Structure formats: C-alpha cells, structure tokens
Amino acid sequence: MALVNMQDLLGQAREDRYAIAALDVVSLDFVEAVVEAAEACRAPIIISLAESHFEHYDFELLMSAVVTAARRSTAPCAIHLDHGASLDSATRAIRFGCNGVMVDASHRPIAENLALTREIVALARGCGVAVEGELGYVPGVEGEDAERHPGDVVYTTPDEARTFVEETGVDCLAVSIGTIHGRMRGTPDLDLARLAEIADAVAVPLVIHGGTGLTDEQFRGLIERGVAKINYYTALADAAADAIRSAAAADPRAGYGRLTLAVRAAVRREAERVIRLFGSAGRADAVLTRCRPWREVEHLILFNADGDEASVRAMKDEGRRCLGVLPGVRQALTGEAVKPDARYRHCWLIRFSGEPVIAAYDHHPEHLAFADQRFRPVAGDRLKIDYELD
Ligand code: 13P
C-alpha cells in the first residue's frame, strides 16, 4: 500500500529540494511503465490523468487500474487530476480515487480563476484532497506540436502569486515562467529570476507544466528555486510512438500486440531518466516514513427495516443514487443478509475517499434529507461504524 497523502509528498519534496515527476498516463502500458520506473528508482511519483486525454480512454476504467497499481506499488505514489475542466470533473476524479486535483482556470480572467479555485479548494478540503492552482498561462497542448496551439506565455507575477495562494488556500501553485506544453522546436527561455521571486513570495510548493524539451541544466535550475512537481508527458508519448514505428519498420505485417510490445519499456526508460534528473531517486523510504498513507474510510450501517420488501428496496435504490454522487463518496453499496436468521437483514456500505469525508458527508444537506425523510423513519434498529482500512 504505497498510496500517500499528496500534500505531505509535495511538502517533503520542497523541504528536501527535489522535484516529483508528475507523469501523465494514457493507457495501461503507461501506468505499468511509470510505476515500474518509480520502483526501480526507489522514487515517489505522481500518476497524472489529464482531462484533455479523456478522448483516448475511459477515465473511470483507467482509474481503477491506476488505484490498484498505486496501492500495490512499493514506491510512494499520489494520483492527480491534471487540467480538469470543472468542479464536476474534480468531484468525479475524487470519486474514482484521485488524491490531488487541478481544475485549470488559468486562461480565464484572474477574478474567475480565483473564484473557481476557491470552490475547488472548499470541495477538496472536505475530502482531504490536495489542490493545485495555476496562475499565468502556459500555452500549448501536451502531446502535440507546440506550433499547432500557438498562444503567448502569460508570466506569473510574484505579487499575484502571493495574493492567489492566500485567497484560495491551494496546496501547490503552477506558475508560468516560459515553459510551453508539448513538442517544441528549440529550447524555451526560462525566467528563473522571476521563479526565485515567486518562491520567496509564497509558502507552497511550486509546479512547472510543460517539462518536455527542457535541458538538464534548466531542470536543475527550476528545482534549486523551489519547484517540487514537474509535469511531463510529450516525451513519454514520443518514446511510445517511436517504439511502435520501429516495430512497424522491422515487421510491416506486425499486428497490434507485436507493434505495442516495446511501448512499456520505452516509456519506462524515459520516466526513469527524468525521475533521476529531478533528484527524486532513492527518496522512497524517507517519504514512506514521513508522509501519511492515503487510507480510505468505510462507513457501515447494519439495519432492520419496517415495511414491505418493495418499499425497502426502493429506499435503498434511491439512497445509492443520491449518496453515491456526494463529494468524497467513492461508492455507495447496499446489501441483504445471506442467512435468514441474521441479526440484521440489510446494510449500507459507503466508501469515503478519506477520513475528512465523515464530517462533510454527515452534514451534507442531501445526505441529511435522505437520512431524515427516507431512512431513519423505517430503520430504527441499526448499528453504525466508520473504520479506516488497515
Ligand atoms: P509536456 O507534455 O510538455 O511534457 O507537458 C506536460 C504537462 O504539463 C501536463 O500538464
């Protein structure tokens, strides 16, 4: 179980002056490759899923693989929604198992960015989930040629960064100091003096987007000035595509299996290269002893209900529908005793993303309405427990 609290993970990296690779994954090959790379380097990583890639995979399905891979990994992992589009995206990401979220409003006027980011922080706090805000604008699209998505860099200013962090309460801040998402011609000019001023102005770890194409020297310069998370994708995608092209050239009649066989190793090689470059190799044991594990909480109610079978079933169906979508609820399940002489006939099993959800859920108006109007009137005989999974 090496899923760890993302706030702790980033705080640790900032304190010890290294950066965590936040690697976007787009398939099972990528998931396996980045976790294998982290394990081989004994490094913490952040497995990221970018909303702009959701056309390539089913978010919910890939998330179950990501959660399983992170849990069984021997290296510490966090799971992050990258460039989410809305509050709803953040709620879904938390439901599917992300313990960090970013909803990107950096292209909007600053007042809108502030307002939306504040809402995301309020939602995520109730779930114990870390929030990344972005201020300034990093143009381009990860995985594509930078020239296909032209746009000007809008640089982050230290004063705006200070106000933004204070007013939103974000856990980390993505800043714009000259990087561009995607495949670039040449190397960008980075404003490292500006980065140093921003790092002095804010007390949270800094994040850089658009890692592909930077030189080793530039990465070192970013990390020396307080960057604790570097987002990296295009070079991984290019390594995967090159592996497929080589397989096709070697055997023009190769089928899907043969064409994609070398993808995992190619992505893993590139992931390992940057993990070592970012200084995070060899940090796993320190992270595992100093960061809180990310543990889900289960909320279990055993109950007997008055009323006929159909009305009890209808009440349980309605509860699963309305409680299953509340923030921080990963799953809402109901069940019925297998044996006729069981002390309790029915159960609720609600899975929360973490401990803070217990209070948020208890006070949520939709939960209160369902509990007061539909559940409690028929389920007087009940037993309740919230427990953290070992
Ligand atoms: P690159 O694709 O340029 O590495 O950027 C990745 C990124 O910033 C994802 O958020």
Coordinates of C-alpha atoms in Angstrom, one line a residue, residues 143-336:
G143 CA 1.5 15.5 -26.6
E144 CA 1.2 17.8 -29.6
D145 CA 3.5 20.2 -31.6
A146 CA 3.6 23.5 -29.7
E147 CA 3.2 25.3 -33.0
R148 CA -0.2 23.8 -33.5
H149 CA -1.6 25.6 -30.5
P150 CA 0.0 29.0 -30.6
G151 CA -0.5 31.4 -27.8
D152 CA 1.6 33.7 -25.8
V153 CA 3.1 32.9 -22.4
V154 CA 1.4 35.0 -19.7
Y155 CA 4.0 35.2 -17.0
T156 CA 3.1 34.8 -13.3
T157 CA 3.9 37.8 -11.2
P158 CA 5.2 37.3 -7.6
D159 CA 2.5 39.7 -6.2
E160 CA -0.3 37.9 -7.9
A161 CA 1.0 34.6 -6.8
R162 CA 1.1 35.7 -3.2
T163 CA -2.5 37.0 -3.3
F164 CA -3.7 34.0 -5.2
V165 CA -2.3 31.5 -2.7
E166 CA -3.5 33.5 0.3
E167 CA -7.0 33.9 -1.1
T168 CA -7.6 30.4 -2.4
G169 CA -5.7 28.2 0.1
V170 CA -4.2 26.0 -2.7
D171 CA -1.7 23.4 -1.7
C172 CA 0.6 24.0 -4.6
L173 CA 0.9 26.5 -7.4
A174 CA 1.7 26.0 -11.1
V175 CA 3.5 29.0 -12.4
S176 CA 4.3 30.3 -15.9
I177 CA 7.9 31.4 -16.4
G178 CA 8.4 30.5 -20.0
T179 CA 7.6 26.8 -20.5
I180 CA 5.2 25.5 -23.1
H181 CA 3.2 22.3 -23.2
G182 CA 4.1 19.9 -26.0
R183 CA 6.8 19.3 -28.6
M184 CA 8.8 22.4 -29.2
R185 CA 11.4 23.5 -31.8
G186 CA 14.4 24.6 -29.8
T187 CA 14.5 25.2 -26.0
P188 CA 12.4 27.9 -24.3
D189 CA 13.9 30.8 -22.4
L190 CA 13.1 30.5 -18.7
D191 CA 12.7 33.4 -16.4
L192 CA 14.5 31.9 -13.4
A193 CA 14.9 35.2 -11.6
R194 CA 11.1 35.6 -11.7
L195 CA 10.7 32.0 -10.4
A196 CA 13.0 32.8 -7.4
E197 CA 10.9 35.8 -6.6
I198 CA 7.7 33.8 -6.7
A199 CA 9.2 31.1 -4.5
D200 CA 10.1 33.8 -1.9
A201 CA 6.5 35.3 -2.1
V202 CA 4.6 32.1 -1.5
A203 CA 4.8 29.3 1.1
V204 CA 3.6 26.4 -1.0
P205 CA 5.4 24.1 -3.4
L206 CA 5.7 25.3 -7.0
V207 CA 4.8 23.3 -10.1
I208 CA 6.0 23.5 -13.6
H209 CA 4.0 22.4 -16.6
G210 CA 5.4 21.6 -20.0
G211 CA 8.5 19.7 -18.8
T212 CA 9.3 18.2 -22.2
G213 CA 12.1 19.8 -24.1
L214 CA 13.9 21.4 -21.2
T215 CA 17.6 20.8 -20.8
D216 CA 19.1 19.0 -17.8
E217 CA 20.5 22.3 -16.7
Q218 CA 17.1 24.0 -16.8
F219 CA 15.5 21.3 -14.7
R220 CA 18.3 21.7 -12.1
G221 CA 17.7 25.5 -12.2
L222 CA 13.9 25.0 -11.6
I223 CA 14.4 22.6 -8.7
E224 CA 17.1 24.8 -7.0
R225 CA 14.5 27.6 -6.9
G226 CA 11.7 25.7 -5.2
V227 CA 9.9 23.7 -7.8
A228 CA 8.6 20.4 -6.2
K229 CA 6.5 19.0 -9.0
I230 CA 7.3 18.8 -12.8
N231 CA 4.6 17.7 -15.2
Y232 CA 6.0 15.6 -18.0
Y233 CA 4.2 13.9 -20.9
T234 CA 5.1 14.6 -24.5
A235 CA 8.5 12.9 -24.3
L236 CA 6.8 9.8 -22.9
A237 CA 4.3 9.7 -25.7
D238 CA 7.0 10.3 -28.3
A239 CA 9.1 7.4 -26.8
A240 CA 6.0 5.2 -27.1
A241 CA 5.3 6.3 -30.7
D242 CA 9.0 5.7 -31.7
A243 CA 8.7 2.2 -30.3
I244 CA 5.7 1.5 -32.4
R245 CA 7.3 3.0 -35.5
S246 CA 10.4 0.8 -35.1
A247 CA 8.3 -2.3 -34.6
A248 CA 6.3 -1.4 -37.8
A249 CA 9.5 -0.8 -39.8
A250 CA 11.0 -4.1 -38.6
D251 CA 7.9 -6.1 -39.5
P252 CA 5.4 -4.3 -41.7
R253 CA 2.9 -7.1 -41.2
A254 CA 3.1 -6.9 -37.4
G255 CA -0.2 -7.0 -35.5
Y256 CA -1.3 -4.8 -32.6
G257 CA 0.3 -7.0 -30.0
R258 CA 3.7 -7.0 -31.7
L259 CA 3.5 -3.3 -32.5
T260 CA 2.9 -2.3 -29.0
L261 CA 5.1 -4.8 -27.2
A262 CA 8.0 -2.4 -26.7
V263 CA 5.9 0.6 -25.6
R264 CA 6.1 -0.2 -21.9
A265 CA 9.9 -0.5 -21.8
A266 CA 10.3 2.7 -23.9
V267 CA 8.1 4.8 -21.6
R268 CA 9.7 3.3 -18.5
R269 CA 13.2 4.3 -19.8
E270 CA 12.2 7.9 -20.3
A271 CA 10.4 8.1 -17.0
E272 CA 13.4 6.7 -15.2
R273 CA 15.6 9.2 -16.9
V274 CA 13.6 12.2 -15.6
I275 CA 13.0 10.8 -12.2
R276 CA 16.7 10.6 -11.7
L277 CA 17.2 14.0 -13.2
F278 CA 14.7 15.6 -10.8
G279 CA 16.6 14.2 -7.8
S280 CA 13.8 12.0 -6.5
A281 CA 15.5 8.7 -6.9
G282 CA 16.3 7.0 -3.6
R283 CA 13.8 9.1 -1.7
A284 CA 11.1 6.4 -1.4
D285 CA 11.9 5.1 2.1
A286 CA 12.1 8.6 3.6
V287 CA 8.8 9.5 2.0
L288 CA 7.2 6.3 3.3
T289 CA 8.2 7.0 6.8
R290 CA 7.4 10.8 6.8
C291 CA 4.2 11.0 4.7
R292 CA 0.8 9.9 5.9
P293 CA -0.6 6.9 4.0
W294 CA -3.7 7.6 1.9
R295 CA -6.4 5.5 3.5
E296 CA -10.0 5.1 2.6
V297 CA -12.7 5.0 5.2
E298 CA -15.7 2.7 5.1
H299 CA -19.0 3.8 6.7
L300 CA -21.0 0.7 7.5
I301 CA -24.6 0.6 8.7
L302 CA -26.3 -2.7 9.6
F303 CA -30.1 -2.3 9.9
N304 CA -33.5 -3.8 10.0
A305 CA -36.3 -2.0 8.2
D306 CA -40.0 -1.7 8.7
G307 CA -42.2 -2.0 5.6
D308 CA -42.7 -4.4 2.7
E309 CA -39.8 -5.7 0.6
A310 CA -40.5 -3.4 -2.4
S311 CA -40.6 -0.2 -0.4
V312 CA -37.3 -1.1 1.4
R313 CA -35.7 -1.9 -2.0
A314 CA -36.9 1.4 -3.4
M315 CA -35.5 3.3 -0.4
K316 CA -32.1 1.5 -0.9
D317 CA -32.1 2.2 -4.6
E318 CA -32.8 5.9 -4.1
G319 CA -30.0 6.1 -1.4
R320 CA -27.4 4.5 -3.7
R321 CA -28.3 7.0 -6.4
C322 CA -28.3 10.2 -4.3
L323 CA -25.5 9.3 -1.8
G324 CA -23.2 7.8 -4.4
V325 CA -22.5 11.1 -6.1
L326 CA -21.8 13.2 -3.0
P327 CA -18.3 14.7 -2.8
G328 CA -15.8 12.3 -1.4
V329 CA -18.0 9.2 -1.7
R330 CA -16.2 6.6 -3.8
Q331 CA -19.0 4.1 -3.8
A332 CA -22.4 3.6 -2.1
L333 CA -23.4 0.0 -1.9
T334 CA -26.3 -1.8 -0.2
G335 CA -26.8 -5.4 0.6
E336 CA -29.0 -8.0 2.2

